[in-house]
CSV table of C-alpha atoms in Angstrom, one decimal:
chain,number,residue,atom,x,y,z
M,20,MET,CA,8.7,4.6,26.8
M,21,SER,CA,11.4,2.3,25.4
M,22,ASP,CA,13.1,3.1,22.1
M,23,THR,CA,11.8,-0.4,21.0
M,24,ASP,CA,8.1,0.3,21.7
M,25,LEU,CA,6.3,0.2,18.3
M,26,PHE,CA,2.7,1.3,18.1
M,27,LEU,CA,0.1,2.5,15.6
M,28,ARG,CA,-2.6,5.1,16.2
M,29,PRO,CA,-4.9,7.5,14.4
M,30,LEU,CA,-3.5,11.0,13.8
M,31,THR,CA,-5.5,13.9,15.1
M,32,PRO,CA,-5.2,17.7,14.5
M,33,ALA,CA,-3.0,17.7,17.7
M,34,ASP,CA,-0.5,15.6,15.8
M,35,ALA,CA,-0.1,18.2,13.0
M,36,ALA,CA,3.2,19.5,14.3
M,37,ILE,CA,4.9,16.1,14.5
M,38,ALA,CA,3.5,15.1,11.1
M,39,ALA,CA,4.9,18.4,9.6
M,40,GLY,CA,8.2,17.7,11.4
M,41,LEU,CA,8.4,14.2,9.8
M,42,LEU,CA,7.9,15.7,6.4
M,43,ALA,CA,10.3,18.6,7.0
M,44,ASP,CA,13.0,16.2,8.2
M,45,GLN,CA,13.2,14.3,4.9
M,46,PRO,CA,15.8,14.9,2.2
M,47,ALA,CA,14.6,17.5,-0.4
M,48,ASP,CA,13.9,15.1,-3.3
M,49,TYR,CA,12.5,12.3,-1.1
M,50,LEU,CA,8.9,13.6,-1.0
M,51,LYS,CA,8.8,14.5,-4.7
M,52,TYR,CA,5.8,12.3,-5.3
M,53,PHE,CA,4.0,12.7,-1.9
M,54,HIS,CA,1.1,15.1,-2.3
M,55,PRO,CA,-1.9,14.0,-0.3
M,56,PHE,CA,-1.9,17.2,1.8
M,57,GLY,CA,0.3,20.1,2.4
M,58,ALA,CA,3.5,19.9,4.5
M,59,ASP,CA,2.7,22.8,6.8
M,60,GLU,CA,1.2,22.3,10.2
M,61,MET,CA,-1.9,24.3,9.6
M,62,THR,CA,-2.9,22.4,6.4
M,63,ILE,CA,-2.2,19.1,8.1
M,64,ALA,CA,-4.3,20.0,11.1
M,65,GLU,CA,-7.2,21.0,8.8
M,66,THR,CA,-6.9,17.8,6.8
M,67,LEU,CA,-6.9,15.7,10.0
M,68,GLY,CA,-9.7,17.6,11.6
M,69,ALA,CA,-11.9,17.4,8.5
M,70,ARG,CA,-11.8,13.6,8.1
M,71,ASP,CA,-14.8,11.4,8.7
M,72,ARG,CA,-14.2,7.9,7.3
M,73,ASP,CA,-10.8,8.5,5.7
M,74,VAL,CA,-7.9,7.2,7.7
M,75,TYR,CA,-4.7,9.0,8.7
M,76,SER,CA,-2.6,6.9,11.0
M,77,GLY,CA,0.9,7.1,12.4
M,78,LEU,CA,3.4,4.3,13.1
M,79,PHE,CA,5.6,5.3,16.1
M,80,LEU,CA,8.8,3.8,17.3
M,81,GLY,CA,10.0,4.8,20.8
M,82,GLY,CA,7.5,7.7,20.6
M,83,ALA,CA,8.9,9.1,17.4
M,84,LEU,CA,6.6,9.2,14.3
M,85,ILE,CA,8.3,7.0,11.6
M,86,CYS,CA,5.5,6.6,9.1
M,87,ILE,CA,2.2,8.2,8.1
M,88,PHE,CA,-0.2,6.1,6.2
M,89,MET,CA,-3.7,6.8,4.9
M,90,LEU,CA,-6.8,5.4,3.3
M,91,ARG,CA,-8.5,8.3,1.5
M,92,GLY,CA,-11.5,8.7,-0.8
M,93,TRP,CA,-14.3,7.4,1.4
M,94,ASP,CA,-15.0,11.0,2.5
M,95,ALA,CA,-15.3,12.0,-1.2
M,96,GLY,CA,-17.8,9.2,-1.8
M,97,PHE,CA,-15.5,6.6,-3.3
M,98,THR,CA,-16.0,2.9,-2.4
M,99,ILE,CA,-12.4,1.9,-3.1
M,100,PRO,CA,-10.0,3.8,-0.7
M,101,SER,CA,-6.6,5.0,-1.9
M,102,PHE,CA,-3.6,3.8,0.1
M,103,GLY,CA,-0.7,6.2,0.5
M,104,LEU,CA,2.1,6.5,2.9
M,105,VAL,CA,5.4,8.3,3.7
M,106,VAL,CA,8.1,6.4,5.6
M,107,ALA,CA,10.9,8.4,7.3
M,108,ALA,CA,13.9,8.1,4.9
M,109,ASN,CA,16.1,6.6,7.7
M,110,ARG,CA,13.5,3.8,8.2
M,111,ARG,CA,13.2,2.7,4.6
M,112,GLY,CA,13.9,-0.9,3.9
M,113,ARG,CA,13.0,-1.9,7.4
M,114,GLU,CA,9.6,-3.5,6.7
M,115,VAL,CA,7.7,-0.3,7.8
M,116,LEU,CA,5.8,-0.3,4.5
M,117,THR,CA,4.7,-3.9,5.1
M,118,VAL,CA,3.4,-3.1,8.6
M,119,ALA,CA,1.6,0.0,7.4
M,120,LEU,CA,0.0,-1.9,4.5
M,121,GLU,CA,-1.2,-4.8,6.6
M,122,ALA,CA,-2.8,-2.3,9.1
M,123,ALA,CA,-4.4,-0.5,6.1
M,124,LYS,CA,-5.7,-3.7,4.6
M,125,LEU,CA,-7.2,-4.8,7.9
M,126,THR,CA,-8.8,-1.4,8.4
M,127,ALA,CA,-10.2,-1.4,4.9
M,128,ARG,CA,-11.6,-5.0,5.2
M,129,LEU,CA,-13.3,-4.1,8.5
M,130,ALA,CA,-14.8,-1.1,6.9
M,131,GLY,CA,-16.3,-3.3,4.1
M,132,ALA,CA,-13.9,-2.5,1.3
M,133,GLU,CA,-13.2,-5.3,-1.2
M,134,ARG,CA,-10.0,-3.7,-2.6
M,135,ILE,CA,-7.7,-0.8,-2.2
M,136,MET,CA,-5.9,1.2,-4.7
M,137,CYS,CA,-2.7,3.3,-4.9
M,138,LYS,CA,-1.4,5.7,-7.5
M,139,VAL,CA,2.3,5.8,-8.3
M,140,HIS,CA,4.2,8.1,-10.6
M,141,PRO,CA,6.2,6.0,-13.1
M,142,GLU,CA,9.4,7.8,-12.2
M,143,ASN,CA,8.9,6.9,-8.6
M,144,LEU,CA,10.9,3.7,-8.9
M,145,ALA,CA,10.8,2.9,-5.2
M,146,GLY,CA,7.0,3.3,-5.1
M,147,THR,CA,6.6,1.1,-8.2
M,148,ARG,CA,8.8,-1.6,-6.7
M,149,GLY,CA,7.0,-1.4,-3.4
M,150,ALA,CA,3.5,-1.6,-5.0
M,151,LEU,CA,4.5,-4.6,-7.1
M,152,ARG,CA,6.3,-6.4,-4.2
M,153,LEU,CA,3.2,-6.1,-2.0
M,154,GLY,CA,0.8,-7.5,-4.6
M,155,PHE,CA,-0.7,-4.4,-6.2
M,156,VAL,CA,-1.6,-4.9,-9.8
M,157,PRO,CA,-1.3,-2.1,-12.4
M,158,ALA,CA,-4.6,-1.4,-14.0
M,159,SER,CA,-4.5,2.0,-15.9
M,160,GLN,CA,-2.6,5.2,-16.2
M,161,GLU,CA,-4.0,8.7,-15.5
M,162,PRO,CA,-3.7,10.8,-18.6
M,163,ASP,CA,-3.4,14.1,-16.7
M,164,THR,CA,-0.8,13.1,-14.1
M,165,GLY,CA,0.8,10.0,-15.7
M,166,ASN,CA,0.3,8.1,-12.4
M,167,VAL,CA,-0.2,4.4,-12.7
M,168,VAL,CA,-3.3,3.2,-10.8
M,169,TYR,CA,-2.7,-0.1,-9.0
M,170,TYR,CA,-5.3,-2.3,-7.2
M,171,LEU,CA,-5.0,-4.8,-4.5
M,172,ASP,CA,-7.9,-7.2,-3.8
M,173,LEU,CA,-8.6,-7.8,-0.1
M,174,GLN,CA,-10.6,-11.1,-0.4
M,175,ALA,CA,-8.9,-13.8,1.6
């Protein structure tokens, strides 16, 4: 495989070790606001193995995992999936977020969703800038977490 080969694929329980490795390789404060699942291999494997409609995908460059993105909430009965992602710190600012979001939008549209949401802590300035730059619109703030809830309509 070439170091320039870029591909996207669903993550499975067999990918738990590489997902845990991606998380472990980030600077200590980088994942401060990333809490969709635990960072240990066993918890990640359980999460990936228990999914039904929810999406956990990886973006790989040259065989290395550089981004995990997800659309969650369908398995819990929600009609609007929640978009989340973590990009390797050394790949930030290289359009990885844009590629992941476009794949998530297409996946959500094909699954019949009319919009997606994301939640961003107000102190997560990079997350806030990213959400706004990509067209998410702030709608409310969760009283218990302080997270701002953003929506992105998927209609063409």
